[in-house]
């Protein structure tokens, strides 16, 4: 990707695929779960983002199958996607540690 911070929808999509491949509806549910219900991806937004991530080489089609006469694609992270997500997670963790340090609190006692 780039040196810029990852946009939240991209971060959530990659995180949703970090533990196992998923199809579109399952990805949308995971994004909602990970975000605590804050982010609900509409179908068009979700599939547009998946196409973009496919084009960037961060995800791949893991499997295709016909379910109820419709094509169902299952997506998974590529090696580049895993590396990109790991780098972003490290960046976010470092920023959170620094914020906690400057506030004079530990991560366990910091509250929102």
C-alpha atoms as a PDB file:
ATOM      1  CA  UNK A   1       0.000   0.000   0.000  1.00  0.00           C
ATOM      2  CA  UNK A   2       1.431   3.388   0.952  1.00  0.00           C
ATOM      3  CA  UNK A   3       2.902   5.151   3.953  1.00  0.00           C
ATOM      4  CA  UNK A   4      -0.494   6.725   4.637  1.00  0.00           C
ATOM      5  CA  UNK A   5      -2.730   5.381   7.357  1.00  0.00           C
ATOM      6  CA  UNK A   6      -5.154   2.768   6.079  1.00  0.00           C
ATOM      7  CA  UNK A   7      -8.768   3.870   5.780  1.00  0.00           C
ATOM      8  CA  UNK A   8     -11.043   2.243   8.361  1.00  0.00           C
ATOM      9  CA  UNK A   9     -13.202   0.249   5.893  1.00  0.00           C
ATOM     10  CA  UNK A  10     -10.061  -1.308   4.384  1.00  0.00           C
ATOM     11  CA  UNK A  11      -8.696  -2.103   7.840  1.00  0.00           C
ATOM     12  CA  UNK A  12     -11.994  -3.729   8.830  1.00  0.00           C
ATOM     13  CA  UNK A  13     -12.244  -5.771   5.616  1.00  0.00           C
ATOM     14  CA  UNK A  14      -8.707  -7.089   5.895  1.00  0.00           C
ATOM     15  CA  UNK A  15      -9.222  -7.842   9.589  1.00  0.00           C
ATOM     16  CA  UNK A  16     -12.424  -9.745   8.760  1.00  0.00           C
ATOM     17  CA  UNK A  17     -10.377 -11.992   6.464  1.00  0.00           C
ATOM     18  CA  UNK A  18      -7.358 -12.400   8.760  1.00  0.00           C
ATOM     19  CA  UNK A  19      -8.460 -15.601  10.473  1.00  0.00           C
ATOM     20  CA  UNK A  20     -10.223 -17.409   7.616  1.00  0.00           C
ATOM     21  CA  UNK A  21     -11.613 -16.931   4.098  1.00  0.00           C
ATOM     22  CA  UNK A  22     -15.184 -15.635   3.945  1.00  0.00           C
ATOM     23  CA  UNK A  23     -17.885 -14.870   1.385  1.00  0.00           C
ATOM     24  CA  UNK A  24     -19.379 -11.406   0.996  1.00  0.00           C
ATOM     25  CA  UNK A  25     -22.255 -11.656   3.464  1.00  0.00           C
ATOM     26  CA  UNK A  26     -19.994 -13.186   6.116  1.00  0.00           C
ATOM     27  CA  UNK A  27     -17.442 -10.411   5.561  1.00  0.00           C
ATOM     28  CA  UNK A  28     -20.145  -7.773   6.061  1.00  0.00           C
ATOM     29  CA  UNK A  29     -21.240  -9.460   9.317  1.00  0.00           C
ATOM     30  CA  UNK A  30     -17.640  -9.644  10.552  1.00  0.00           C
ATOM     31  CA  UNK A  31     -17.056  -5.961   9.756  1.00  0.00           C
ATOM     32  CA  UNK A  32     -20.145  -5.069  11.777  1.00  0.00           C
ATOM     33  CA  UNK A  33     -19.000  -7.304  14.645  1.00  0.00           C
ATOM     34  CA  UNK A  34     -15.408  -6.011  14.661  1.00  0.00           C
ATOM     35  CA  UNK A  35     -16.622  -2.398  14.643  1.00  0.00           C
ATOM     36  CA  UNK A  36     -19.069  -3.000  17.471  1.00  0.00           C
ATOM     37  CA  UNK A  37     -21.998  -2.327  15.133  1.00  0.00           C
ATOM     38  CA  UNK A  38     -20.642   1.087  14.102  1.00  0.00           C
ATOM     39  CA  UNK A  39     -19.862   0.129  10.491  1.00  0.00           C
ATOM     40  CA  UNK A  40     -22.454  -1.557   8.292  1.00  0.00           C
ATOM     41  CA  UNK A  41     -21.265  -2.035   4.733  1.00  0.00           C
ATOM     42  CA  UNK A  42     -23.828  -1.833   1.976  1.00  0.00           C
ATOM     43  CA  UNK A  43     -23.585  -4.466  -0.728  1.00  0.00           C
ATOM     44  CA  UNK A  44     -22.331  -2.092  -3.429  1.00  0.00           C
ATOM     45  CA  UNK A  45     -19.718  -0.584  -1.130  1.00  0.00           C
ATOM     46  CA  UNK A  46     -18.555  -4.010   0.035  1.00  0.00           C
ATOM     47  CA  UNK A  47     -18.134  -5.497  -3.435  1.00  0.00           C
ATOM     48  CA  UNK A  48     -16.529  -2.324  -4.767  1.00  0.00           C
ATOM     49  CA  UNK A  49     -13.989  -2.481  -1.937  1.00  0.00           C
ATOM     50  CA  UNK A  50     -13.381  -6.189  -2.529  1.00  0.00           C
ATOM     51  CA  UNK A  51     -12.697  -5.506  -6.224  1.00  0.00           C
ATOM     52  CA  UNK A  52     -10.263  -2.725  -5.267  1.00  0.00           C
ATOM     53  CA  UNK A  53      -8.454  -4.988  -2.790  1.00  0.00           C
ATOM     54  CA  UNK A  54      -8.305  -7.759  -5.420  1.00  0.00           C
ATOM     55  CA  UNK A  55      -6.748  -5.272  -7.835  1.00  0.00           C
ATOM     56  CA  UNK A  56      -4.194  -4.221  -5.210  1.00  0.00           C
ATOM     57  CA  UNK A  57      -3.257  -7.846  -4.600  1.00  0.00           C
ATOM     58  CA  UNK A  58      -4.238  -7.726  -0.918  1.00  0.00           C
ATOM     59  CA  UNK A  59      -6.966 -10.352  -1.215  1.00  0.00           C
ATOM     60  CA  UNK A  60      -7.673 -13.214  -3.591  1.00  0.00           C
ATOM     61  CA  UNK A  61     -10.620 -15.354  -4.559  1.00  0.00           C
ATOM     62  CA  UNK A  62     -10.161 -18.403  -2.378  1.00  0.00           C
ATOM     63  CA  UNK A  63     -13.026 -20.444  -3.791  1.00  0.00           C
ATOM     64  CA  UNK A  64     -15.983 -20.129  -6.142  1.00  0.00           C
ATOM     65  CA  UNK A  65     -19.097 -22.274  -5.918  1.00  0.00           C
ATOM     66  CA  UNK A  66     -22.683 -22.199  -7.103  1.00  0.00           C
ATOM     67  CA  UNK A  67     -25.190 -21.814  -4.268  1.00  0.00           C
ATOM     68  CA  UNK A  68     -28.905 -21.581  -5.117  1.00  0.00           C
ATOM     69  CA  UNK A  69     -28.021 -20.998  -8.781  1.00  0.00           C
ATOM     70  CA  UNK A  70     -25.775 -18.056  -7.852  1.00  0.00           C
ATOM     71  CA  UNK A  71     -22.019 -17.741  -7.856  1.00  0.00           C
ATOM     72  CA  UNK A  72     -20.585 -17.393  -4.350  1.00  0.00           C
ATOM     73  CA  UNK A  73     -16.987 -16.263  -4.042  1.00  0.00           C
ATOM     74  CA  UNK A  74     -14.986 -16.770  -0.911  1.00  0.00           C
ATOM     75  CA  UNK A  75     -12.160 -14.291  -0.374  1.00  0.00           C
ATOM     76  CA  UNK A  76      -8.945 -14.640   1.593  1.00  0.00           C
ATOM     77  CA  UNK A  77      -5.868 -12.567   2.353  1.00  0.00           C
ATOM     78  CA  UNK A  78      -2.800 -12.854   0.160  1.00  0.00           C
ATOM     79  CA  UNK A  79       0.682 -12.794   1.652  1.00  0.00           C
ATOM     80  CA  UNK A  80       0.855  -9.096   0.749  1.00  0.00           C
ATOM     81  CA  UNK A  81      -2.508  -8.556   2.453  1.00  0.00           C
ATOM     82  CA  UNK A  82      -1.274 -10.222   5.645  1.00  0.00           C
ATOM     83  CA  UNK A  83       1.906  -8.156   5.620  1.00  0.00           C
ATOM     84  CA  UNK A  84      -0.023  -4.941   4.994  1.00  0.00           C
ATOM     85  CA  UNK A  85      -2.510  -5.692   7.787  1.00  0.00           C
ATOM     86  CA  UNK A  86       0.292  -6.618  10.206  1.00  0.00           C
ATOM     87  CA  UNK A  87       2.136  -3.369   9.437  1.00  0.00           C
ATOM     88  CA  UNK A  88      -1.036  -1.329   9.980  1.00  0.00           C
ATOM     89  CA  UNK A  89      -1.797  -3.149  13.243  1.00  0.00           C
ATOM     90  CA  UNK A  90       1.748  -2.388  14.457  1.00  0.00           C
ATOM     91  CA  UNK A  91       1.377   1.287  13.462  1.00  0.00           C
ATOM     92  CA  UNK A  92      -1.927   1.591  15.318  1.00  0.00           C
ATOM     93  CA  UNK A  93      -0.535  -0.196  18.402  1.00  0.00           C
ATOM     94  CA  UNK A  94       2.506   2.100  18.487  1.00  0.00           C
ATOM     95  CA  UNK A  95       0.296   5.173  18.255  1.00  0.00           C
ATOM     96  CA  UNK A  96      -1.974   3.864  21.039  1.00  0.00           C
ATOM     97  CA  UNK A  97       1.039   3.151  23.287  1.00  0.00           C
ATOM     98  CA  UNK A  98       2.356   6.665  22.732  1.00  0.00           C
ATOM     99  CA  UNK A  99      -1.045   8.197  23.434  1.00  0.00           C
ATOM    100  CA  UNK A 100      -1.322   6.195  26.672  1.00  0.00           C
ATOM    101  CA  UNK A 101       2.223   7.190  27.657  1.00  0.00           C
ATOM    102  CA  UNK A 102       1.496  10.871  27.110  1.00  0.00           C
ATOM    103  CA  UNK A 103      -1.745  10.600  29.055  1.00  0.00           C
ATOM    104  CA  UNK A 104       0.108   8.872  31.861  1.00  0.00           C
ATOM    105  CA  UNK A 105      -2.108   5.806  31.778  1.00  0.00           C
ATOM    106  CA  UNK A 106      -1.525   2.180  30.975  1.00  0.00           C
ATOM    107  CA  UNK A 107      -3.534   0.520  28.233  1.00  0.00           C
ATOM    108  CA  UNK A 108      -5.503  -1.429  30.845  1.00  0.00           C
ATOM    109  CA  UNK A 109      -6.626   1.613  32.818  1.00  0.00           C
ATOM    110  CA  UNK A 110      -7.342   3.952  29.903  1.00  0.00           C
ATOM    111  CA  UNK A 111     -11.062   4.503  29.408  1.00  0.00           C
ATOM    112  CA  UNK A 112     -13.052   6.135  26.659  1.00  0.00           C
END
